[in-house]
């Protein structure tokens, strides 16, 4: 069965090859098959799939030849058909692909449309197509490569020169951007293209298309249809930065536009930092506003505006770990115990939160091989249950002794009564540490323990 299938497959390929012989006007003698048919008949089975793909490539070339109206093309039909036939006879698929690319490009034409203006791009390809059709593989390959480069450049230029749909009444191209609520067009890019398409070269056209594409990518955050709200678009920048941005856009200056964008972002970052410093209680944080301001001044002095954004991000990350007095009240008693455990873990202790039943007043045990600390957590609302009392501290000390721990820590979200402080001072044999709510938030902030709420 397998041999039968192989034989049928080979016969089908030979039939397709004979059909292409006819289409390419290859006349084999009555006694002898064409070279391609002979090659298929003697090809190993593992090469039949490759032959199927080759035949498909030549079929595409023949379809292109059949579709073209040579009367409208600046090439001679007989010369092109002769080259195609020779390519088929030689079984040269690379040349077939190049020839197909050239013919398709010539057929589609070389007109370029930019903002309503039509240009004849054929002059850019005069040199590559001067010797077409030619049987020289290197010339044909170069012509195909140049046409493909032209097509890619034309697609890019025409895409971005189309009228913008946002805002619909701007009368600008898709490449236009928004600076301080004003739509600005990179007119210099279009002017350079106008010159190139009039007196320039293919190389210049391709390079300018890359410049258009690069500018489009760089300024995407400023484009109103990008869904972005960049600070520069909204005018959130100093007046000189906004003016520099407008000039850079009009000149199609990607580097200048990027610099203005980064400066605007840095300016916003500084405003955000200033607001944070005035609205946030930094008493218990490791953030020094003076030190931060010195770093900002240094970055600005060296035009390192990207670093200004990094400083803002760093400070915000620190603020995320800065606890405020009200934060402790948003924790549940269990969460309060957990963050205290994390505090001692940061110090290198192995922490075990005890079970609520039978914990003898101890909520967590912290060990580091040298010391054992018994932790009692009292999550109290200063306006509710009030401060931790003396009897509560004595109970925690007794539980610490029963546990065999060295240190008794009583931590609360509120404070301690005078009796509680006296109990801690009078205790012998066990070190007692009382952590008020203010002490706790200071330690949590310094250790950058995240707030679970």
XYZ file of C-alpha atoms in Angstrom:
453
model
C 0.000 0.000 0.000
C 2.832 2.385 0.860
C 4.579 1.745 -2.469
C 1.321 2.376 -4.296
C 0.867 5.710 -2.476
C 4.445 6.713 -3.282
C 3.957 5.819 -6.933
C 0.748 7.843 -7.121
C 2.433 10.801 -5.438
C 5.362 10.695 -7.880
C 2.966 10.430 -10.859
C 1.017 13.424 -9.582
C 4.218 15.473 -9.287
C 5.280 14.469 -12.794
C 1.868 15.491 -14.107
C 2.167 18.893 -12.442
C 5.676 19.300 -13.879
C 4.456 18.449 -17.399
C 1.709 21.055 -17.036
C 4.327 23.648 -16.100
C 6.429 22.499 -19.094
C 3.534 23.442 -21.311
C 2.951 26.770 -19.591
C 6.618 27.714 -19.816
C 6.673 26.517 -23.462
C 9.223 23.789 -22.816
C 9.134 21.357 -25.753
C 10.597 17.975 -24.889
C 11.222 15.430 -27.617
C 8.815 12.542 -28.017
C 11.425 10.084 -26.773
C 12.624 12.142 -23.834
C 10.948 13.737 -20.848
C 11.839 17.291 -19.774
C 14.746 17.654 -17.297
C 12.419 18.469 -14.409
C 10.181 15.465 -15.048
C 13.230 13.225 -15.285
C 14.548 14.546 -11.989
C 11.242 13.830 -10.235
C 11.103 10.301 -11.639
C 14.546 9.458 -10.252
C 14.328 11.429 -6.984
C 14.461 9.489 -3.679
C 11.178 9.294 -1.836
C 12.413 11.616 0.946
C 12.898 14.384 -1.669
C 9.348 14.305 -3.033
C 8.032 16.810 -0.490
C 10.790 19.230 -1.509
C 9.798 18.783 -5.149
C 6.177 19.527 -4.277
C 7.216 22.840 -2.732
C 9.449 23.687 -5.715
C 6.609 23.094 -8.162
C 4.379 25.351 -6.075
C 6.939 28.159 -6.304
C 7.076 27.904 -10.088
C 3.278 27.737 -10.269
C 3.155 31.083 -8.409
C 5.610 32.585 -10.907
C 3.515 31.373 -13.822
C 0.361 32.828 -12.266
C 2.112 36.191 -11.975
C 3.177 36.032 -15.644
C -0.365 35.186 -16.700
C -1.856 38.040 -14.693
C 0.407 40.818 -15.961
C -0.534 43.110 -18.782
C 2.841 43.640 -20.435
C 1.482 46.401 -22.601
C 1.412 48.566 -19.475
C 4.790 47.447 -18.137
C 8.220 48.847 -19.101
C 9.526 45.341 -19.845
C 9.440 43.062 -22.894
C 7.177 40.025 -22.605
C 9.410 37.779 -24.704
C 12.500 38.537 -22.652
C 10.703 37.949 -19.353
C 9.120 34.723 -20.548
C 12.472 33.521 -21.848
C 14.080 34.185 -18.469
C 11.205 32.430 -16.664
C 11.498 29.398 -18.970
C 15.227 29.176 -18.412
C 14.677 29.406 -14.671
C 12.185 26.528 -14.879
C 14.502 24.398 -16.971
C 17.362 24.990 -14.539
C 15.076 24.213 -11.583
C 16.326 27.462 -10.004
C 13.753 28.292 -7.328
C 15.802 31.186 -5.898
C 15.773 32.981 -9.240
C 12.083 32.141 -9.661
C 11.307 33.866 -6.350
C 13.392 36.918 -7.255
C 11.750 37.159 -10.675
C 8.308 36.882 -9.118
C 9.133 39.665 -6.611
C 10.352 41.979 -9.364
C 7.342 41.346 -11.600
C 4.899 41.801 -8.719
C 6.578 45.063 -7.741
C 6.590 46.384 -11.303
C 2.938 45.400 -11.693
C 1.829 47.159 -8.494
C 3.614 50.358 -9.532
C 5.824 52.715 -7.583
C 3.541 55.615 -6.800
C 3.922 57.036 -3.284
C 1.094 59.000 -1.647
C 2.026 61.343 1.192
C -0.583 63.640 2.774
C -2.540 63.995 -0.470
C 0.571 64.472 -2.621
C 1.431 61.821 -5.236
C 5.028 61.028 -6.139
C 6.555 58.785 -8.798
C 8.862 56.479 -6.878
C 9.991 54.682 -10.050
C 12.953 57.043 -10.390
C 14.281 55.642 -7.115
C 14.472 52.227 -8.825
C 15.852 53.321 -12.190
C 19.266 51.901 -11.443
C 18.172 48.557 -9.933
C 15.808 47.940 -12.857
C 18.128 49.278 -15.584
C 19.256 45.799 -16.629
C 15.947 43.988 -16.103
C 15.190 41.457 -17.390
C 18.633 39.932 -17.031
C 19.711 36.362 -16.699
C 22.451 37.392 -14.287
C 21.403 36.069 -10.903
C 23.133 38.789 -8.882
C 21.446 41.601 -10.825
C 18.012 40.016 -10.524
C 18.515 39.285 -6.844
C 19.550 42.897 -6.201
C 16.548 44.224 -8.132
C 14.188 42.011 -6.088
C 15.818 43.096 -2.827
C 15.569 46.791 -3.751
C 11.912 46.470 -4.723
C 11.125 44.774 -1.417
C 12.947 47.540 0.457
C 10.987 50.140 -1.472
C 7.682 48.399 -0.690
C 8.434 48.282 3.037
C 9.460 51.950 3.094
C 6.413 53.016 1.086
C 4.084 51.092 3.426
C 5.592 52.789 6.479
C 5.486 56.288 5.003
C 1.941 56.012 3.663
C 0.681 54.497 6.915
C 1.854 57.387 9.086
C 1.002 60.103 6.567
C -2.675 59.185 6.659
C -5.016 61.723 8.299
C -5.425 61.268 12.020
C -8.811 60.143 13.286
C -8.169 61.499 16.786
C -8.971 64.304 17.034
C -10.994 64.098 13.803
C -10.785 67.823 13.033
C -7.046 68.225 13.573
C -6.158 68.060 9.866
C -2.919 66.401 10.919
C -1.333 63.082 10.030
C -1.299 59.977 12.211
C 2.273 60.908 13.092
C 1.177 64.139 14.813
C 1.351 64.242 18.616
C -0.194 66.245 21.425
C 1.928 68.675 23.436
C 0.158 70.750 26.097
C -3.221 70.036 24.460
C -1.904 71.261 21.080
C -1.585 68.880 18.129
C 1.897 69.231 16.637
C 2.956 67.862 13.239
C 6.544 66.729 12.465
C 6.596 68.823 9.316
C 10.344 68.459 8.789
C 9.980 64.706 8.233
C 7.474 65.240 5.425
C 9.567 68.023 3.891
C 12.615 65.745 3.769
C 10.536 63.010 2.135
C 9.308 65.499 -0.458
C 12.906 66.346 -1.358
C 14.003 62.700 -1.455
C 11.120 61.612 -3.692
C 11.950 64.486 -6.026
C 15.734 64.314 -6.321
C 16.870 61.616 -3.869
C 17.875 57.957 -3.921
C 16.297 54.696 -2.803
C 18.768 54.502 0.077
C 17.709 57.930 1.323
C 14.028 57.021 0.994
C 14.482 53.848 3.050
C 16.479 55.678 5.706
C 13.832 58.381 5.981
C 11.123 55.731 6.317
C 13.095 54.304 9.247
C 13.235 57.797 10.736
C 9.441 58.074 10.448
C 8.977 54.680 12.070
C 11.441 55.514 14.840
C 9.757 58.839 15.528
C 6.364 57.122 15.642
C 7.583 54.588 18.194
C 9.330 57.209 20.316
C 6.354 59.560 20.489
C 3.583 56.974 20.932
C 2.924 58.092 24.553
C 2.134 61.584 23.209
C -0.294 60.371 20.586
C -3.914 60.957 21.603
C -5.120 57.642 20.158
C -2.562 55.630 22.153
C -4.714 55.652 25.274
C -1.854 57.238 27.201
C -1.926 60.439 29.228
C 1.700 61.516 29.251
C 2.501 64.551 31.429
C 3.809 66.457 28.400
C 0.501 65.982 26.560
C -1.347 67.534 29.483
C 1.179 70.355 29.852
C 2.547 69.022 33.140
C 5.999 70.443 32.616
C 7.890 73.714 32.781
C 7.221 76.209 29.994
C 10.704 75.824 28.497
C 10.295 72.041 28.357
C 6.965 72.375 26.561
C 8.425 74.829 24.052
C 11.454 72.599 23.429
C 9.143 69.648 22.889
C 7.091 71.490 20.281
C 10.210 72.500 18.381
C 11.664 68.986 18.542
C 8.434 67.451 17.230
C 8.208 69.901 14.345
C 11.817 69.078 13.430
C 11.147 65.349 13.683
C 13.905 65.209 16.297
C 13.364 61.915 18.155
C 16.207 62.511 20.621
C 15.043 66.027 21.455
C 11.456 64.880 21.863
C 12.508 62.017 24.128
C 14.555 64.376 26.283
C 11.562 66.695 26.707
C 9.342 63.726 27.585
C 11.762 62.518 30.253
C 12.105 66.055 31.688
C 8.319 66.305 31.945
C 8.135 62.955 33.723
C 10.918 64.069 36.089
C 9.128 67.333 36.825
C 5.969 65.412 37.771
C 8.068 63.063 39.908
C 9.469 66.036 41.848
C 5.980 67.451 42.392
C 4.806 64.095 43.709
C 7.742 63.913 46.110
C 7.089 67.443 47.369
C 3.456 66.577 48.040
C 4.447 63.372 49.847
C 6.827 65.244 52.114
C 4.118 67.731 53.123
C 1.271 65.243 53.638
C 3.053 62.204 55.133
C 4.275 61.707 58.685
C 7.926 60.729 58.195
C 8.770 60.682 61.900
C 9.029 56.904 61.981
C 10.542 56.353 58.550
C 14.124 56.153 57.381
C 13.446 58.825 54.738
C 15.435 62.046 55.091
C 13.781 64.770 52.962
C 16.956 66.864 52.980
C 19.041 63.959 51.682
C 16.441 63.219 49.000
C 16.400 66.872 47.911
C 20.197 66.893 47.632
C 20.048 63.852 45.358
C 17.388 65.545 43.216
C 19.481 68.713 42.913
C 22.524 66.704 41.866
C 20.558 64.749 39.233
C 19.082 67.956 37.824
C 22.502 69.614 37.688
C 23.809 66.784 35.501
C 20.639 66.547 33.350
C 20.091 63.014 34.685
C 16.306 63.275 34.596
C 15.798 59.520 34.415
C 17.492 59.274 37.813
C 14.958 61.727 39.238
C 12.193 59.259 38.388
C 14.227 56.473 39.990
C 14.561 58.529 43.180
C 10.795 59.068 43.231
C 10.145 55.335 42.779
C 12.635 54.483 45.524
C 11.052 56.917 47.990
C 7.554 55.674 47.154
C 8.675 52.102 47.795
C 10.039 53.203 51.164
C 6.806 55.045 51.951
C 4.844 51.895 51.201
C 6.681 50.354 54.136
C 6.344 53.424 56.368
C 3.725 52.877 59.033
C 1.443 55.580 60.350
C -0.116 55.512 63.856
C -3.531 54.730 62.383
C -2.187 51.695 60.480
C -1.990 49.521 63.592
C -5.696 50.055 64.249
C -6.559 48.695 60.800
C -4.962 45.336 61.681
C -6.847 42.445 63.186
C -5.362 40.979 66.391
C -3.999 38.061 64.350
C -2.400 40.395 61.791
C -0.856 42.388 64.625
C 0.769 39.212 65.963
C 2.010 38.303 62.460
C 3.705 41.631 61.750
C 5.427 41.496 65.144
C 6.704 38.041 64.186
C 8.028 39.447 60.873
C 9.806 42.185 62.810
C 11.870 39.637 64.712
C 12.392 37.499 61.628
C 14.059 40.526 60.040
C 16.463 40.493 62.983
C 17.432 36.895 62.299
C 15.142 35.123 64.776
C 13.245 31.937 64.097
C 9.675 32.918 64.997
C 6.839 30.587 65.931
C 3.362 32.020 66.421
C 1.699 30.011 69.190
C -1.784 28.525 68.995
C -4.449 30.693 70.590
C -5.642 27.865 72.853
C -3.302 27.120 75.753
C -0.666 29.748 74.846
C -0.461 30.882 78.526
C -0.547 34.525 77.382
C 2.331 34.233 74.912
C 1.489 34.950 71.258
C 4.864 34.212 69.641
C 8.258 32.764 70.503
C 11.426 34.092 68.800
C 14.727 32.171 69.020
C 18.158 32.817 67.551
C 20.228 30.170 69.317
C 21.368 32.517 72.044
C 18.209 34.171 73.293
C 14.573 33.200 73.500
C 12.013 35.989 73.419
C 8.392 35.552 74.492
C 6.123 38.040 72.719
C 2.742 39.142 74.002
C 0.690 41.223 71.528
C -2.008 43.599 72.757
C -3.827 45.163 69.851
C -5.800 47.872 71.720
C -7.555 50.978 70.446
C -6.253 53.950 72.438
C -9.775 55.356 72.334
C -11.322 52.042 73.337
C -9.761 49.540 75.734
C -7.041 52.035 76.561
C -3.537 51.212 77.732
C -2.068 47.902 78.850
C -2.378 47.487 82.605
C 0.057 46.288 85.279
C -1.687 42.901 85.841
C -1.506 42.184 82.104
C 2.241 42.831 82.093
C 2.744 40.617 85.210
C 0.767 37.799 83.537
C 2.999 38.073 80.451
C 6.125 37.966 82.644
C 4.855 34.855 84.436
C 4.130 33.143 81.114
C 7.631 34.044 79.942
C 9.181 32.349 82.973
C 7.048 29.228 82.435
C 8.161 29.169 78.789
C 11.812 29.336 79.874
C 12.429 32.438 77.776
C 15.062 35.085 78.498
C 13.129 38.164 77.389
C 9.494 39.198 77.772
C 8.213 41.591 75.110
C 4.785 43.178 75.518
C 3.831 45.079 72.363
C 0.687 47.123 71.987
C -0.980 49.441 69.509
C -1.732 51.860 72.346
C 0.365 52.540 75.492
C 1.051 51.390 79.065
C -0.206 52.493 82.446
C 2.202 53.655 85.137
C 1.551 50.401 86.996
C 2.509 48.422 83.883
C 5.809 50.302 83.578
C 6.480 49.798 87.282
C 5.887 46.065 86.935
C 8.416 45.895 84.102
C 11.050 47.815 86.076
C 10.639 45.752 89.255
C 10.980 42.356 87.586
C 14.185 40.451 88.306
C 15.732 37.564 86.341
C 13.822 38.274 83.123
C 14.411 41.201 80.794
C 11.146 43.019 80.066
C 10.625 45.241 77.035
C 7.480 47.348 76.634
C 6.745 48.487 73.079
C 4.071 51.168 72.750
C 2.229 51.791 69.513
C 4.712 54.550 68.634
C 7.637 52.200 69.287
C 6.043 49.476 67.145
C 5.394 51.657 64.092
C 8.925 53.055 64.296
C 10.441 49.563 64.289
C 8.102 48.355 61.537
C 8.977 51.372 59.374
C 12.714 51.020 59.933
C 12.540 47.304 59.071
C 10.285 48.019 56.041
C 7.709 45.442 57.068
C 4.810 45.627 54.551
C 1.374 46.549 55.809
C -0.964 43.568 55.155
C -3.955 45.859 54.836
